[in-house]
Coordinates of C-alpha atoms and ligand atoms in Angstrom, one line a residue:
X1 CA 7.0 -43.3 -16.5
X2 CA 7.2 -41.3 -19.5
X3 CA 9.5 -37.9 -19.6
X4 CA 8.1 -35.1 -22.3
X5 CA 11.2 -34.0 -24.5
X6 CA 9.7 -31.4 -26.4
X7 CA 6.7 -29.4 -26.3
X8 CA 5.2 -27.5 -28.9
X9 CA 3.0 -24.5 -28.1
X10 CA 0.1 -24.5 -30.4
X11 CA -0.7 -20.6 -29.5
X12 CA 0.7 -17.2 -29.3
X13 CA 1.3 -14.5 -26.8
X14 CA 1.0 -14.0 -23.0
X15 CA 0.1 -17.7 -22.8
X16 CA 2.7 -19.2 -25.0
X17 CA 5.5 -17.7 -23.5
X18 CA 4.0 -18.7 -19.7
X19 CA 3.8 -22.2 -20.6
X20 CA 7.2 -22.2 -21.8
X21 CA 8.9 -21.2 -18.9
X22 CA 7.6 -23.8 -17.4
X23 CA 8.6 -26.5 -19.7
X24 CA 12.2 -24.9 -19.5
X25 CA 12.2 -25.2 -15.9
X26 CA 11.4 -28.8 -16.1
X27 CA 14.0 -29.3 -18.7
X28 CA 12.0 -29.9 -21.4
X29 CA 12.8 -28.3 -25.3
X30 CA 10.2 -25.8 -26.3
X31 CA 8.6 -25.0 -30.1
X32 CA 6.7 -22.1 -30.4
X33 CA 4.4 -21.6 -33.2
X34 CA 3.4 -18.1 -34.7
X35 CA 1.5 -16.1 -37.8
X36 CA 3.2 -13.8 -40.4
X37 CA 2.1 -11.2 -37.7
X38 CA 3.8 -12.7 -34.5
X39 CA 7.5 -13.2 -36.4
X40 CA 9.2 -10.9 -34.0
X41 CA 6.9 -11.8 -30.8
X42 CA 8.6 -12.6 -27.4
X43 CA 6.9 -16.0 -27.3
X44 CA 8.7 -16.7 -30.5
X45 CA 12.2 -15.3 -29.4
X46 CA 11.9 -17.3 -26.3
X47 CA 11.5 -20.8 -28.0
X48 CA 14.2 -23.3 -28.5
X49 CA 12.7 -23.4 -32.2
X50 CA 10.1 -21.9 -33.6
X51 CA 8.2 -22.7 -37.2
X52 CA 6.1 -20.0 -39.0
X53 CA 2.2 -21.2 -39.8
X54 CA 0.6 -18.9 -42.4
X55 CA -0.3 -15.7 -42.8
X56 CA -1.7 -13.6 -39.9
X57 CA -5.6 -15.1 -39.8
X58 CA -6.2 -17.5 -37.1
X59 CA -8.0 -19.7 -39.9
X60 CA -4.9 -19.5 -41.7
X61 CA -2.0 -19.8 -39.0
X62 CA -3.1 -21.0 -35.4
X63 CA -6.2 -22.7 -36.2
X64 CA -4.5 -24.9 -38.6
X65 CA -4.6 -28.6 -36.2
X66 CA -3.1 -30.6 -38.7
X67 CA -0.6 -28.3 -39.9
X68 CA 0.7 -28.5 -36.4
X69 CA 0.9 -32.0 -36.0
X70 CA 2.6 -32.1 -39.4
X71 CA 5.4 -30.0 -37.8
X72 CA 5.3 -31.6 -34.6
X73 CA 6.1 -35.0 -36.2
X74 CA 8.9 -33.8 -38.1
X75 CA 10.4 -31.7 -35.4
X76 CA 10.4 -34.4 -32.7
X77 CA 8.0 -33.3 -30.7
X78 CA 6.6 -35.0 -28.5
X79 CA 3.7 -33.3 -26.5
X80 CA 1.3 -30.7 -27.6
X81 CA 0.1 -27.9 -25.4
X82 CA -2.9 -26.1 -26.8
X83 CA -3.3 -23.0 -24.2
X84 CA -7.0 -21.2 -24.3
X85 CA -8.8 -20.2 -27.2
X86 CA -7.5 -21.6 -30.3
X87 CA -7.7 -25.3 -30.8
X88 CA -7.9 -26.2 -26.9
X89 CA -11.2 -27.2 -26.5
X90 CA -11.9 -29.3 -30.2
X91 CA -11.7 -32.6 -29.6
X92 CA -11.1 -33.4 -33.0
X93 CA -7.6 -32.1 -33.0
X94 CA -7.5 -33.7 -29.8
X95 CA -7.6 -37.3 -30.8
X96 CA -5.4 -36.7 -34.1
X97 CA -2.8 -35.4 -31.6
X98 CA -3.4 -38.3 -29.9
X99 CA -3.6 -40.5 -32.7
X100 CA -0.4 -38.8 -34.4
X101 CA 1.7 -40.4 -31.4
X102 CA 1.6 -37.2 -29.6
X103 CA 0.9 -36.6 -26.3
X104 CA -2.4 -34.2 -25.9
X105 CA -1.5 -31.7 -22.7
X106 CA -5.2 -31.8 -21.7
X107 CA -8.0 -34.0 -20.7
X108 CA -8.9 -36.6 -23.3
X109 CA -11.4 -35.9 -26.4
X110 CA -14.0 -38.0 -24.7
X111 CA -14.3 -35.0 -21.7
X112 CA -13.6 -32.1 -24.5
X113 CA -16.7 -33.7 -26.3
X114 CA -18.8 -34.0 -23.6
X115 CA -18.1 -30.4 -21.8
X116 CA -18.4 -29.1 -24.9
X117 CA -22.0 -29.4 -25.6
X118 CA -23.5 -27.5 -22.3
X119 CA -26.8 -29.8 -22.8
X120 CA -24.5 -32.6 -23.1
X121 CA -22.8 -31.5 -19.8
X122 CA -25.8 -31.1 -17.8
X123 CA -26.6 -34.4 -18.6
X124 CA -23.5 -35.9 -17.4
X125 CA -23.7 -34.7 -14.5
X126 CA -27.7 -35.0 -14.0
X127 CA -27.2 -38.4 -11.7
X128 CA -24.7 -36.9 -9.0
X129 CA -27.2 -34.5 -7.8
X130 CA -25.4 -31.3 -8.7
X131 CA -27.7 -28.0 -8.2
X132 CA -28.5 -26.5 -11.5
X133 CA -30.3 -23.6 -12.7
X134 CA -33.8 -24.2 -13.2
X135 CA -34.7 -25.0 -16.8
X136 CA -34.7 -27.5 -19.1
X137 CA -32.1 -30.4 -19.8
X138 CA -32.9 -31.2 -23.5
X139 CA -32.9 -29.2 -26.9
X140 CA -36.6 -27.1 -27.4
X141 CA -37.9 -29.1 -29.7
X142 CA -41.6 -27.6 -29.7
X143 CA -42.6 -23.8 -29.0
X144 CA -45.8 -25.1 -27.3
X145 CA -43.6 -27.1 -24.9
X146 CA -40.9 -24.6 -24.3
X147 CA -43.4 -22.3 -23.3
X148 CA -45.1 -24.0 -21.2
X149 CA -41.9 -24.8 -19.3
X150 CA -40.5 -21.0 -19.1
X151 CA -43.8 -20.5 -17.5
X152 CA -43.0 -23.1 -15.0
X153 CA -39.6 -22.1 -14.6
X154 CA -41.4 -18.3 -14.4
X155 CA -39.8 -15.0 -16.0
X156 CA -37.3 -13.7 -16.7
X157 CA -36.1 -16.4 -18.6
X158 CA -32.4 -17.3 -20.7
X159 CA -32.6 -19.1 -24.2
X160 CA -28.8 -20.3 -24.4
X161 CA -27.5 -22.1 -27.4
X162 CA -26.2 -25.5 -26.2
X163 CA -22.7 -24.7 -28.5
X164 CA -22.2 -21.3 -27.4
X165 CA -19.3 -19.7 -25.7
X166 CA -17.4 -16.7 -25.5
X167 CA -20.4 -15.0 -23.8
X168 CA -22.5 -15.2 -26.8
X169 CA -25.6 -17.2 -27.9
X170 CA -27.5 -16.1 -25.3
X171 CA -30.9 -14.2 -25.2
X172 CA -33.2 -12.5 -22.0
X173 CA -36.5 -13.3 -22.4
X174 CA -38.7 -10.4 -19.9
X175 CA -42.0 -12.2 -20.7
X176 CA -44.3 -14.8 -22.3
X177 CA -45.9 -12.2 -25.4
X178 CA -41.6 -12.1 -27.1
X179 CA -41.3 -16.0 -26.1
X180 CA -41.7 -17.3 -29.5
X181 CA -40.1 -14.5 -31.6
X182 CA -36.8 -14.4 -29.1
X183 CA -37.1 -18.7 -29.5
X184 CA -36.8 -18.3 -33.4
X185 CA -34.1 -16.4 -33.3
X186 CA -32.2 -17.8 -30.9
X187 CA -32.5 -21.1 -32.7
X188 CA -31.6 -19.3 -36.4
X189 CA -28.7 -17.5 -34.7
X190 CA -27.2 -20.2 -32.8
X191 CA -27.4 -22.4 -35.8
X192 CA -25.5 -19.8 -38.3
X193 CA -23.0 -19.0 -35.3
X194 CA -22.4 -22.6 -34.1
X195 CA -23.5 -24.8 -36.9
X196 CA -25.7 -26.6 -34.2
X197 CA -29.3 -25.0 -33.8
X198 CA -29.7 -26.9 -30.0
X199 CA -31.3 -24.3 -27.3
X200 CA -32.4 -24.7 -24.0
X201 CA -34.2 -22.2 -21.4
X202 CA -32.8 -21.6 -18.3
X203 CA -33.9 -18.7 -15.4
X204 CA -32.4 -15.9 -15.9
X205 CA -30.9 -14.9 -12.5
X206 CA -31.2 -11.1 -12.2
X207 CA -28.1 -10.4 -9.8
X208 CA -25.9 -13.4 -10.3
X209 CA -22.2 -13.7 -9.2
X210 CA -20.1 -15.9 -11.5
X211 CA -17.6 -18.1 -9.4
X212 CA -15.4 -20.7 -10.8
X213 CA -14.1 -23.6 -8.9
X214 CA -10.3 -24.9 -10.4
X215 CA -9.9 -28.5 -10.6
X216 CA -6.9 -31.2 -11.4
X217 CA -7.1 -34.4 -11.7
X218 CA -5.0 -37.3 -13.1
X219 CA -5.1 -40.1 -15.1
X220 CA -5.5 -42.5 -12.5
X221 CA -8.8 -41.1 -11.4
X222 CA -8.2 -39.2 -8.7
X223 CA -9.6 -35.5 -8.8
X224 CA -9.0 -32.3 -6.1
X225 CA -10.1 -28.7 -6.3
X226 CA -8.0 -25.8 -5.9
X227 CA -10.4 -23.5 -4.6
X228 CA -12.6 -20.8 -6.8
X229 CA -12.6 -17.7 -8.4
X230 CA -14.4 -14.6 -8.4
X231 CA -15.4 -13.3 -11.9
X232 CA -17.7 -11.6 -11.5
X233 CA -16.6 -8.1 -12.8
X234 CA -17.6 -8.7 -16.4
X235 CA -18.1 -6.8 -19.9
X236 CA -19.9 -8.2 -22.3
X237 CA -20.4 -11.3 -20.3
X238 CA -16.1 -11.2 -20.8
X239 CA -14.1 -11.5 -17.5
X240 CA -12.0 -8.4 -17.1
X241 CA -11.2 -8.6 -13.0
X242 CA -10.8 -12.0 -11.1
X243 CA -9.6 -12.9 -7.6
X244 CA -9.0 -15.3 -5.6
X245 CA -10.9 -16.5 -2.7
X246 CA -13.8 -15.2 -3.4
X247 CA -15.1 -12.4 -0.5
X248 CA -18.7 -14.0 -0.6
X249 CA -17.8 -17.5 -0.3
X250 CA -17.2 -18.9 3.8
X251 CA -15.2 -22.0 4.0
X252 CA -18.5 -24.3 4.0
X253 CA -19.3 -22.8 0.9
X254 CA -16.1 -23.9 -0.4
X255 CA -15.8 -27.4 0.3
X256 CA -19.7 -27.7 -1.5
X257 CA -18.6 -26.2 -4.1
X258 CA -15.4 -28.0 -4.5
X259 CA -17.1 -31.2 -3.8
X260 CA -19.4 -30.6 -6.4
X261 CA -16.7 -29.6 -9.3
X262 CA -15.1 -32.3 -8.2
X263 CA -18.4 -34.8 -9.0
X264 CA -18.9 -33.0 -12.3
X265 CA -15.1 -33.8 -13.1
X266 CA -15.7 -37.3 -12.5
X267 CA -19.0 -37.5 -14.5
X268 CA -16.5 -37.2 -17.5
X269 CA -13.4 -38.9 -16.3
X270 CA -11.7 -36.0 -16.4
X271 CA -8.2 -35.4 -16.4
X272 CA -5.5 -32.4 -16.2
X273 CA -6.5 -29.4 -15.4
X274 CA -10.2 -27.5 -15.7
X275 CA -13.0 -25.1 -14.9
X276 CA -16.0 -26.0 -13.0
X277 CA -18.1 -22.7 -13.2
X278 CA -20.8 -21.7 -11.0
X279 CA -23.2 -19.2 -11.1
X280 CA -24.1 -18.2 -7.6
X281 CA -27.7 -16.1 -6.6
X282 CA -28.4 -13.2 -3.8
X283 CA -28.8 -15.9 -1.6
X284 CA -25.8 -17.8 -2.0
X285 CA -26.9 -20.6 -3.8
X286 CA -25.3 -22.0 -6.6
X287 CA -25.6 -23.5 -9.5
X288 CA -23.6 -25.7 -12.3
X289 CA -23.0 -23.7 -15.4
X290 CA -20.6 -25.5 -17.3
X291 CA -17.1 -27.3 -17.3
X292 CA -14.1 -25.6 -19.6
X293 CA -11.5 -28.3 -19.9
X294 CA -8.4 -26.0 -20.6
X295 CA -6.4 -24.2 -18.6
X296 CA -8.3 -20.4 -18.3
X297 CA -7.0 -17.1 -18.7
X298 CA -7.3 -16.0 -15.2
X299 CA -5.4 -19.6 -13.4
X300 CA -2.7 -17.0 -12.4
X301 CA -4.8 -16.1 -8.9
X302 CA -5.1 -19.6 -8.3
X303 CA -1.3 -20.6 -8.6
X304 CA -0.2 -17.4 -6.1
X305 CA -2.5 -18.3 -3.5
X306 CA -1.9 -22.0 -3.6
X307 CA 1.5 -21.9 -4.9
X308 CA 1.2 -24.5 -7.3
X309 CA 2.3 -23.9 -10.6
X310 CA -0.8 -25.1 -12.8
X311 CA 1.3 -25.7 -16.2
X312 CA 3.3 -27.8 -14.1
X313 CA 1.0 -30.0 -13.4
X314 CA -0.5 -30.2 -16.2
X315 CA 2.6 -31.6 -17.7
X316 CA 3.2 -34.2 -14.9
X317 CA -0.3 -35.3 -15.6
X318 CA -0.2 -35.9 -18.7
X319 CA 3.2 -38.1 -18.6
X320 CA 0.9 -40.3 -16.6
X321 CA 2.1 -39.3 -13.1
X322 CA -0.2 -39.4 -10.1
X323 CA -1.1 -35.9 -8.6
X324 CA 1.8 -35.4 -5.6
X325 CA -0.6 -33.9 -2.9
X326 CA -3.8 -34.6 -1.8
X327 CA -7.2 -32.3 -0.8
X328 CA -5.8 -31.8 2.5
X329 CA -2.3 -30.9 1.3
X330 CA -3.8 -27.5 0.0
X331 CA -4.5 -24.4 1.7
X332 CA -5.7 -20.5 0.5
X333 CA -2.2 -18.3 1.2
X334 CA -3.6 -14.6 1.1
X335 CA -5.5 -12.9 -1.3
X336 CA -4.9 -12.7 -5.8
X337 CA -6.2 -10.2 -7.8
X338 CA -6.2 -10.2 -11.9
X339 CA -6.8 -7.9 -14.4
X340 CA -6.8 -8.2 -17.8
X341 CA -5.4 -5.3 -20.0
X342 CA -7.1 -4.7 -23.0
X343 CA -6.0 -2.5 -26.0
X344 CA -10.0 -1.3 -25.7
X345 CA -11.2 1.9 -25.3
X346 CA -13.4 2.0 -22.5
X347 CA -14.6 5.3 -23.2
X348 CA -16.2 4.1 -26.7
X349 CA -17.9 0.9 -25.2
X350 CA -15.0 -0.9 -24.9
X351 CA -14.5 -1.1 -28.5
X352 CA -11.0 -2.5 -29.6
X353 CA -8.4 0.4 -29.9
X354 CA -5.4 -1.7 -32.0
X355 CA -2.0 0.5 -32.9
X356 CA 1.5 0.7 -31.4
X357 CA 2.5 0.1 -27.8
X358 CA 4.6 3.6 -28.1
X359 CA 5.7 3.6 -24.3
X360 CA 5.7 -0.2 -22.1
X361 CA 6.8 0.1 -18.9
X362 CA 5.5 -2.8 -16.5
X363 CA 5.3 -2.3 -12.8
X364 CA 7.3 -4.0 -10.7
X365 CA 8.1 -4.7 -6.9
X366 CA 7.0 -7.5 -4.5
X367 CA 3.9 -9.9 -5.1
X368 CA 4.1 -8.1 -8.7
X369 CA 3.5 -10.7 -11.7
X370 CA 3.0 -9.6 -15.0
X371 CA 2.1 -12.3 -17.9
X372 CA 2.4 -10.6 -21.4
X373 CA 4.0 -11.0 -24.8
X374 CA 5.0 -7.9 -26.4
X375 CA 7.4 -5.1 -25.6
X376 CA 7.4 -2.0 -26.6
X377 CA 7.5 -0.6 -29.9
X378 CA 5.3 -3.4 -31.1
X379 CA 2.2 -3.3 -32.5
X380 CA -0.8 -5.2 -31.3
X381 CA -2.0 -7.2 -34.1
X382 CA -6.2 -6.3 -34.9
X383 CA -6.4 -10.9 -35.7
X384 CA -6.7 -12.0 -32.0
X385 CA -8.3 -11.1 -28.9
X386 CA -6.8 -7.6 -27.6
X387 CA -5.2 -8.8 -24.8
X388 CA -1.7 -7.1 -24.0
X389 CA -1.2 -8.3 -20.9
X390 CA -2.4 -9.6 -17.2
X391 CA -1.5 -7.9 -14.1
X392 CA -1.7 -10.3 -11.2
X393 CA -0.4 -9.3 -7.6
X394 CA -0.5 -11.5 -4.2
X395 CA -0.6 -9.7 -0.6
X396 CA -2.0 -11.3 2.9
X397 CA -5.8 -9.9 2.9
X398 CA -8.0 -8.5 0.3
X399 CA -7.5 -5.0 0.9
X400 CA -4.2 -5.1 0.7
X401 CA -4.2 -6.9 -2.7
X402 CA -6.6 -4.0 -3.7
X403 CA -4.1 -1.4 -2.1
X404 CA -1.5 -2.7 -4.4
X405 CA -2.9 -3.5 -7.3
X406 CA -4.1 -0.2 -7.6
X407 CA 0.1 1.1 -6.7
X408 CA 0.7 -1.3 -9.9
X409 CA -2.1 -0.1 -12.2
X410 CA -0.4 3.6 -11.4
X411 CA 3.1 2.1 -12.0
X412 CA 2.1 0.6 -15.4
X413 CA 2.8 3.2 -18.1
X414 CA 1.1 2.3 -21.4
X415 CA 0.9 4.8 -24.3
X416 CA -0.1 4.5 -27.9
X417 CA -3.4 3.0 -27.3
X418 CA -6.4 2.9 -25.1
X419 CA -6.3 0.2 -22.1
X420 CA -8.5 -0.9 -19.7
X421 CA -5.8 0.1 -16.8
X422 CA -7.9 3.2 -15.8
X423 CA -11.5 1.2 -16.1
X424 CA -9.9 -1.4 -13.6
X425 CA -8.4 1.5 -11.3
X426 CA -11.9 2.7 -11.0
X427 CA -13.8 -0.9 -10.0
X428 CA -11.1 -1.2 -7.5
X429 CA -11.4 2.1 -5.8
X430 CA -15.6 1.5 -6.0
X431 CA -17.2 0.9 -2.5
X432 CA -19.0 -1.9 -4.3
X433 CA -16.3 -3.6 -5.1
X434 CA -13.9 -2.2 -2.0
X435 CA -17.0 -4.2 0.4
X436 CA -17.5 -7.1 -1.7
X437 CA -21.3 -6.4 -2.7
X438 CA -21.1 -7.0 -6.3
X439 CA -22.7 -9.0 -9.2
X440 CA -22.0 -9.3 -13.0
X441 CA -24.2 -6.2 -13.4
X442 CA -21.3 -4.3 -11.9
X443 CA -20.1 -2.7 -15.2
X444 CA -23.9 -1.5 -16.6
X445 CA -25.3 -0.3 -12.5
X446 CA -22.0 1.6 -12.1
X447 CA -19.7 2.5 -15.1
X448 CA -20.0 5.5 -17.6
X449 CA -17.2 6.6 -19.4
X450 CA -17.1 10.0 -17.6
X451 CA -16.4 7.8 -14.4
X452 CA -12.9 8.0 -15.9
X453 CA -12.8 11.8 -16.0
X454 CA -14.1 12.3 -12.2
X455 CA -11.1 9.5 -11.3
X456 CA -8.5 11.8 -13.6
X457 CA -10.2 15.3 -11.7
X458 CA -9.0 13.4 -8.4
X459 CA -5.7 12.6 -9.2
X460 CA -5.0 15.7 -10.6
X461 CA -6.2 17.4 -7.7
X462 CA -4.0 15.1 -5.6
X463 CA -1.3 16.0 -7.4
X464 CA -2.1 19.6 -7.1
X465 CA -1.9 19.1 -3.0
X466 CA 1.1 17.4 -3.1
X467 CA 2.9 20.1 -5.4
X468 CA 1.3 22.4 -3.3
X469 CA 2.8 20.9 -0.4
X470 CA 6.2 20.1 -1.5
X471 CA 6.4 23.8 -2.7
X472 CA 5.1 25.0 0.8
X473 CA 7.9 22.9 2.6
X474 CA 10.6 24.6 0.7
X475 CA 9.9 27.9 1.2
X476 CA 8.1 27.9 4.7
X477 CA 10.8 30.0 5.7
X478 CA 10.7 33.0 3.6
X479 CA 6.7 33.0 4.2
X480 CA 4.6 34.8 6.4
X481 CA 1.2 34.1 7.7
X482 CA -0.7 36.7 10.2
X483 CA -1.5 34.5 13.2
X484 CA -4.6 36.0 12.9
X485 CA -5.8 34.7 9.7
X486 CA -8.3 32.1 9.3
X487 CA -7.8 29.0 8.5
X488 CA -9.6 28.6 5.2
X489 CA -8.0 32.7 4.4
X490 CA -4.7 31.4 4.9
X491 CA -5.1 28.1 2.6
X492 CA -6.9 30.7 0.4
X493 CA -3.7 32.4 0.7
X494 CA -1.2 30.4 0.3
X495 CA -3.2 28.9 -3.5
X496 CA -2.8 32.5 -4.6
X497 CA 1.0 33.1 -3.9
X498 CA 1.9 29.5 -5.2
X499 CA 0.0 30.2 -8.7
Ligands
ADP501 P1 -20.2 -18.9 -22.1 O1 -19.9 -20.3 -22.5 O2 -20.6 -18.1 -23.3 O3 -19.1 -18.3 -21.3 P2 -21.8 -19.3 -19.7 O4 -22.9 -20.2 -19.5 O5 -20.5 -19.6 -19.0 O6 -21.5 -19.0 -21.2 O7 -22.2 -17.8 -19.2 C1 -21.5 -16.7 -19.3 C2 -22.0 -15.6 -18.4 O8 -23.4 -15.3 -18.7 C3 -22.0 -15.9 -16.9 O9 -20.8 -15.6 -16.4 C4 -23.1 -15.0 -16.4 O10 -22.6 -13.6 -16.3 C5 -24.1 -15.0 -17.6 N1 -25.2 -16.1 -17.3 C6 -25.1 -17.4 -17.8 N2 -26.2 -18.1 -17.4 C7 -27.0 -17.2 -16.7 C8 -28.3 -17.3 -16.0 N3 -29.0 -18.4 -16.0 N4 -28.8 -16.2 -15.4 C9 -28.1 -15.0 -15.4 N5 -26.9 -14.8 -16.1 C10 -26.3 -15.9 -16.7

């Protein structure tokens, strides 16, 4: 069976520098790639080599597929590992990788195609009886038609464009009098966004949870799932807290839904690791979205609470080796939480707030994992997504993963630039959340920027009582309280001596 040698990162950051741990764990050579902006980034310090691609400009550095396979063939290399975002999910580069003599660390450009297209998908899967939102399975081709089917399918509706991603291409239609104006432009917006004009309707489900189920599968067909997500705490439609299990989802839940992303892997003989995501209704019925056949930003809750490293197998599978455990061989250990700190300013509608990391301190202690890749004193480059880091943490039961992600969130000093950090503290601390009852409307029913302020008032206050205290416990001795006095007097009392 074949042995990778080297492996060439075709990405920057956090997900770089994960990956190649793991390829130096297995023994394996490591190139990292980077941008005029990423020269002195720990991804590209951590390499065995690493080759500059362009100037900063993901058109012009990390976006550049055949540039890398230039330097992949004249550096040896002999695997490619794309990461998220970037050139992971174009099939194009795909099959030049593969073409090139390279091995592709993904599924092949058959499934990439396929998954790609969300129409394409649903049809894929059509014949294994998969539950899918109600809508239609085939580009609107006629207004008349369309209508006529949103009727059927009844209001609110979503016009999605069959190419879209990233949360966009995507439009809420309330009711039949804005159908045809909200259909044009979705069509002319999805076709200047996506250079593909394809939309479809689906119902728009008013309080939806998104859960994700992780597959892997290998080349000799066999496919297992590794249990879901919970993503449901979104911006944007962006994915800022995940966890893993899901509180909503009871074990019979699980094995449907993990049977079903396991059919839906199949229906595109799909290999390595991927995404089946669901999106789940108030009565807990769920329903195929689509299939992202990478590995995804938030894997990290997966691999603590099955304690399989995902890049790992990823690797093995794509020397050809046949997964080493079986459905039965996996178990949920505990409870993973993410989140995902942004250099935004959640204050100013979670608008990007770029500059320089002035004070980086990561938290620390056990079931404490922190995937980043920059260090302090660096700037954060305004190219690429804003990501600085992701905080993951592993404890036995959801609220202690809560209770110490929260510790870790306190423990994490950032300075220079605006973070999620205390957004996330607050949808922790949230009964909402805290219970369990939550959808993807989280962020619009219960966030406002002077959420934050309320949080600081309490923590300030806390801090107050324990100064207070502290003080009061050194000089108990040299102070006197009438045994008469009331209770609230003497508290009243003992505030006015202390300030
Ligand atoms: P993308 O490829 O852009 O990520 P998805 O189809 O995965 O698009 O949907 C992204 C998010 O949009 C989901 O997590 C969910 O919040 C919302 N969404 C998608 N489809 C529906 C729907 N039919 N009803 C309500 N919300 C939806």
């Amino acid at each position: 069976m074949y042995k990778i040698k080297k492996l060439l990162v075709a990405n920057r950051g956090e997900i770089s520098l994960r990956i190649m741990r793991t390829a130096k764990e297995m023994g394996i050579k490591t190139v990292a790639v980077y941008s005029e902006a990423d020269r002195n980034s720990p991804h590209v310090k951590f390499a065995d080599e690493a080759v500059c691609l362009g100037p900063p400009p993901s058109n012009q550095s990390y976006l550049l597929g055949d540039k890398i396979i230039e330097v992949s063939k004249a550096m040896g290399v002999d695997a490619i590992h794309p990461g998220y975002g970037f050139l992971s999910e174009n099939a194009a580069f795909a099959k030049k990788v593969t073409e090139a003599g390279i091995i592709f660390v993904g599924p092949s450009p058959e499934s990439i195609e396929v998954m790609g297209s969300k129409l394409a998908a649903k049809n894929a899967v059509l014949k294994y009886g998969i539950p899918m939102v109600p809508g239609t399975d085939h580009a609107i081709s006629g207004i008349p038609a369309a209508k006529q089917k949103a009727k059927e399918v009844g209001y609110p509706i979503l016009i999605k464009a069959s190419a879209g991603g990233g949360g966009k291409g995507m439009r809420i239609v309330e009711d039949e009098s804005e159908f045809e104006e909200q259909m044009n432009r979705a069509i002319s917006e999805a076709q200047s966004a996506f250079g593909d004009g394809a939309v479809f309707i689906e119902k728009y489900i008013t309080s939806p949870r998104h859960i994700e189920i992780q597959v892997l599968g290998d080349q000799q067909g066999d496919v297992v799932y590794l249990f879901e997500r919970e993503c449901s705490i979104q911006r944007r439609h962006q994915k800022v807290i995940e966890e893993a299990p899901s509180a909503v989802v009871a074990p019979e839940m699980r094995k449907a839904m993990g049977e079903a992303a396991v059919l839906v892997a199949k229906a595109c003989n799909y290999y390595g690791a991927g995404t089946v995501e669901f999106i789940v209704d108030e009565n807990l019925d769920f329903y195929f979205l689509e299939m992202n056949t990478r590995l995804q930003v938030e894997h990290p809750v997966t691999e603590m609470i099955t304690g399989k490293d995902l890049v790992k197998e990823q690797i093995l599978v794509a020397e050809g080796k046949p997964l080493s455990f079986k459905q039965e061989d996996l178990t949920i250990n505990g409870h993973s939480l993410e989140i995902r700190v942004y250099a935004e300013d959640p204050r100013n509608n979670f608008l990007p707030d770029i500059g320089k990391l002035q004070t980086y301190i990561r938290p620390q202690g056990p079931g404490i994992r922190v995937d980043d890749g920059f260090e302090q004193g660096m700037d954060i480059p305004i190219y690429y997504d804003p990501m600085i880091a992701k905080l993951i943490v592993h404890d036995g039961s959801r609220d202690k993963a809560i209770q110490r992600m929260v510790r870790a969130i306190d423990d994490y000093q950032i300075t220079g630039i605006e973070t999620t950090l205390g957004f996330c503290r607050f949808v922790l601390e949230h009964q909402s959340f805290k219970s369990g009852d939550f959808d993807t409307k989280f962020v619009e029913k219960y966030f406002s920027p002077d959420k934050l302020d309320i949080q600081w008032k309490e923590e300030e206050l806390i801090l107050l009582a324990a100064l207070a205290v502290d003080i009061f416990e050194k000089n108990k001795s040299s102070l006197k309280v009438s045994p008469d006095s009331q209770l609230t007097g003497s508290k009243t009392n003992w505030k006015n001596r202390l300030i």
